[in-house]
Each structure stands twice: as C-alpha cells, then as structure tokens.
Amino acid sequence: MTTFVLTAIGEDRPGLVSALASVVDEHGGSWVDSQLALLAGHFAGIVQVEVPAERTEAFLDALPALAGEVGLQVEAASGTGAAAQGGESFRLHLLGQDRTGMVREVTSALTAQGATIDGLRSWTRDAPEGGGVLFEAEAEVRLPAGGSDAAVREALEQIAAELMVDLELDVPE
C-alpha cells in the first residue's frame, strides 16, 4: 500500500466528503485518518489514505476531476505512514482577549523548546456582558525525546503573563 496525505478545499456544499471517499474507494484505497472543518463558508480537510501501489497512478489522475465535478480542489503528497516520534505529549488550553500575535507568540515559545504541535484548534467568541471578543485555542503538543515539560511550562507561563491570558497545561503525571 502507498500512503498519501490529501489536502482538500472547496466552497461548502453537500457531498464533498462523499465524493472524495468515493474516489478513494473506487481505487481500492482505505481512509486512514482525517481532520475536516468548515471555515468561513469553505470546507477544508486533511486526509491520510492508503492505496494499492498498482493503483496509485490512476488514483492520482482521478483527483483533479473532483474540482469540476463537485468544486473540491485536492492535492496529494506522498506519506511515510509512520507515526510521529518524540517524547511525552500534553494538551494546552489558552483563553484570553483576542489580539493579534497570540498564536505566533505561543507557537514561537513552543518551537524554542523543541516542541511539535500535533494538533491545533482555535476559535473566537463573544465575551460575556459585552466584554469584547475572546480567543480560545486547544493544542496537542509533543516534546522532543528527553525534553522538559517544566521548561515548556515556564516559557508558556511567561507568555501567558505578557498576553494576559489563562493558559492550562495537562501534562501526564
């Protein structure tokens, strides 16, 4: 089997996921993992699939037709199929008044500690009692082998104080 990571984007409408799943299935492929979302009226997705080696060329040739058929632009990148390696993982939750630069500052602090972001979800919402707009984010973060969760915690707590946000880390005991 050959592993591919597909990125797909299109104006939201019924049937986009079904059309992509049909192409995978028609070529003997298997839908392994995915992250799908609706953002600003657009469907966006990342999908890991496995396709039999002898059918990869036909599979890759079929993907561009989805743009004309259902309006879904799909790109494929070869994947290794291997799981990410590293040290311990933890969850991060951030909540505070929305302002520019928050994601950049938090991710820069994580990068400085050698941490990898395995997943990130962020959104905004109205603050209670007309208090403006809140920014909220949740992330799955993986330390490098031998990395220190105490160093990451210290770096993030410093950022939290500067940004005036609540930051929670759920580090396994």
Coordinates of C-alpha atoms in Angstrom, one line a residue:
M1 CA 0.0 0.0 0.0
T2 CA 1.1 3.5 -0.7
T3 CA 0.3 6.3 1.8
F4 CA -0.9 9.7 0.7
V5 CA -1.8 12.8 2.6
L6 CA -4.6 14.7 0.8
T7 CA -5.4 18.3 1.3
A8 CA -8.9 19.3 0.1
I9 CA -10.6 22.7 0.0
G10 CA -13.8 23.8 -1.7
E11 CA -16.8 26.0 -1.2
D12 CA -19.1 24.2 1.2
R13 CA -21.9 22.1 -0.2
P14 CA -23.4 18.7 0.5
G15 CA -21.5 15.7 -1.0
L16 CA -17.8 16.9 -0.8
V17 CA -16.7 14.2 1.6
S18 CA -18.7 11.6 -0.1
A19 CA -17.1 12.5 -3.5
L20 CA -13.6 12.2 -2.1
A21 CA -14.4 9.0 -0.2
S22 CA -15.8 7.5 -3.5
V23 CA -12.6 8.2 -5.4
V24 CA -10.5 6.6 -2.6
D25 CA -12.8 3.5 -2.6
E26 CA -13.0 3.2 -6.4
H27 CA -9.2 2.8 -6.4
G28 CA -9.2 0.1 -3.7
G29 CA -8.0 2.7 -1.1
S30 CA -8.5 3.0 2.6
W31 CA -9.4 6.1 4.5
V32 CA -6.9 6.0 7.5
D33 CA -7.2 9.3 9.3
S34 CA -8.7 12.8 8.7
Q35 CA -9.3 16.3 10.1
L36 CA -12.2 18.1 8.4
A37 CA -13.6 21.5 9.1
L38 CA -15.9 24.2 7.9
L39 CA -14.2 27.6 7.9
A40 CA -15.7 30.9 6.6
G41 CA -18.0 29.0 4.2
H42 CA -15.3 26.7 2.9
F43 CA -14.8 23.0 3.6
A44 CA -11.2 22.2 4.4
G45 CA -9.8 18.8 5.1
I46 CA -6.6 16.8 5.5
V47 CA -7.0 13.1 4.9
Q48 CA -4.5 10.2 5.1
V49 CA -5.3 7.4 2.7
E50 CA -3.6 4.2 1.6
V51 CA -4.0 3.0 -2.0
P52 CA -2.6 -0.2 -3.5
A53 CA 0.7 0.5 -5.2
E54 CA -0.5 -0.7 -8.6
R55 CA -3.5 1.7 -8.5
T56 CA -1.7 4.9 -7.3
E57 CA -1.3 6.4 -10.8
A58 CA -5.0 6.0 -11.6
F59 CA -5.9 7.3 -8.1
L60 CA -3.8 10.5 -8.5
D61 CA -5.1 11.0 -12.0
A62 CA -8.7 10.9 -10.7
L63 CA -8.3 13.6 -8.0
P64 CA -8.3 16.7 -10.3
A65 CA -11.7 15.7 -11.7
L66 CA -13.2 16.4 -8.3
A67 CA -12.7 20.2 -8.9
G68 CA -15.0 20.1 -11.9
E69 CA -17.5 17.6 -10.5
V70 CA -18.1 19.0 -7.0
G71 CA -15.8 22.0 -6.7
L72 CA -13.2 20.3 -4.5
Q73 CA -9.6 21.1 -5.1
V74 CA -7.4 18.1 -3.9
E75 CA -3.7 17.8 -3.7
A76 CA -1.8 14.7 -2.8
A77 CA 1.6 14.3 -1.1
S78 CA 3.3 11.0 -0.5
G79 CA 3.4 10.0 3.1
T80 CA 5.5 7.5 5.0
G81 CA 2.7 6.1 7.0
A82 CA 4.9 6.2 10.1
A83 CA 3.6 7.7 13.3
A84 CA 5.3 10.8 14.7
Q85 CA 8.0 10.0 17.3
G86 CA 9.2 12.0 20.3
G87 CA 8.9 12.4 24.0
E88 CA 5.8 12.9 26.2
S89 CA 2.7 14.7 25.0
F90 CA 0.4 17.2 26.7
R91 CA -2.6 19.3 26.0
L92 CA -2.6 23.0 26.1
H93 CA -5.6 25.3 26.5
L94 CA -5.5 29.1 26.1
L95 CA -8.2 31.6 26.7
G96 CA -8.0 35.4 26.6
Q97 CA -9.0 38.7 25.0
D98 CA -8.4 38.4 21.2
R99 CA -5.5 40.3 19.9
T100 CA -3.0 39.9 17.0
G101 CA 0.1 37.9 17.5
M102 CA -1.2 35.4 20.1
V103 CA -0.7 32.3 18.0
R104 CA 2.7 33.5 16.8
E105 CA 3.9 34.1 20.4
V106 CA 2.7 30.8 21.8
T107 CA 4.0 28.7 18.9
S108 CA 7.3 30.5 19.0
A109 CA 7.7 29.7 22.7
L110 CA 6.9 26.0 21.9
T111 CA 9.3 26.0 19.0
A112 CA 12.1 27.4 21.2
Q113 CA 11.6 24.4 23.5
G114 CA 11.8 22.0 20.5
A115 CA 8.1 21.0 20.9
T116 CA 6.0 19.9 18.0
I117 CA 2.3 20.8 17.6
D118 CA 0.4 17.6 16.6
G119 CA -3.0 19.3 16.6
L120 CA -4.3 22.8 17.0
R121 CA -7.9 24.1 17.1
S122 CA -8.7 27.8 17.7
W123 CA -11.8 29.9 17.6
T124 CA -13.2 33.3 18.7
R125 CA -16.3 34.0 20.6
D126 CA -18.1 37.0 22.2
A127 CA -17.0 37.7 25.8
P128 CA -19.8 37.7 28.4
E129 CA -21.5 41.0 29.1
G130 CA -20.2 42.8 26.0
G131 CA -16.6 42.4 27.0
G132 CA -15.2 42.2 23.5
V133 CA -14.0 39.1 21.7
L134 CA -12.3 36.1 23.3
F135 CA -9.7 33.9 21.6
E136 CA -9.6 30.3 22.6
A137 CA -7.2 27.5 21.5
E138 CA -6.5 23.9 22.3
A139 CA -3.4 22.1 21.1
E140 CA -1.8 18.7 21.4
V141 CA 1.9 19.2 21.9
R142 CA 4.7 16.7 21.8
L143 CA 8.1 17.3 23.4
P144 CA 11.3 16.1 21.8
A145 CA 12.7 12.9 23.3
G146 CA 14.3 14.0 26.6
G147 CA 12.5 17.4 26.5
S148 CA 11.5 19.1 29.7
D149 CA 7.8 19.8 30.4
A150 CA 9.0 22.2 33.2
A151 CA 10.9 24.3 30.7
V152 CA 7.8 24.4 28.4
R153 CA 5.6 25.3 31.3
E154 CA 7.9 28.1 32.3
A155 CA 8.1 29.5 28.8
L156 CA 4.4 29.4 28.3
E157 CA 3.6 30.9 31.7
Q158 CA 5.8 33.9 30.8
I159 CA 3.9 34.3 27.5
A160 CA 0.6 34.0 29.3
A161 CA 1.5 36.8 31.7
E162 CA 2.6 39.0 28.8
L163 CA -0.6 38.2 26.7
M164 CA -2.8 38.4 29.8
V165 CA -4.4 35.0 29.0
D166 CA -5.3 31.9 31.0
L167 CA -3.1 29.0 30.0
E168 CA -3.6 25.5 31.2
L169 CA -1.3 22.6 30.6
D170 CA -2.4 19.0 31.0
V171 CA 0.9 17.1 31.4
P172 CA 0.7 13.4 32.2
E173 CA 2.0 12.5 35.7

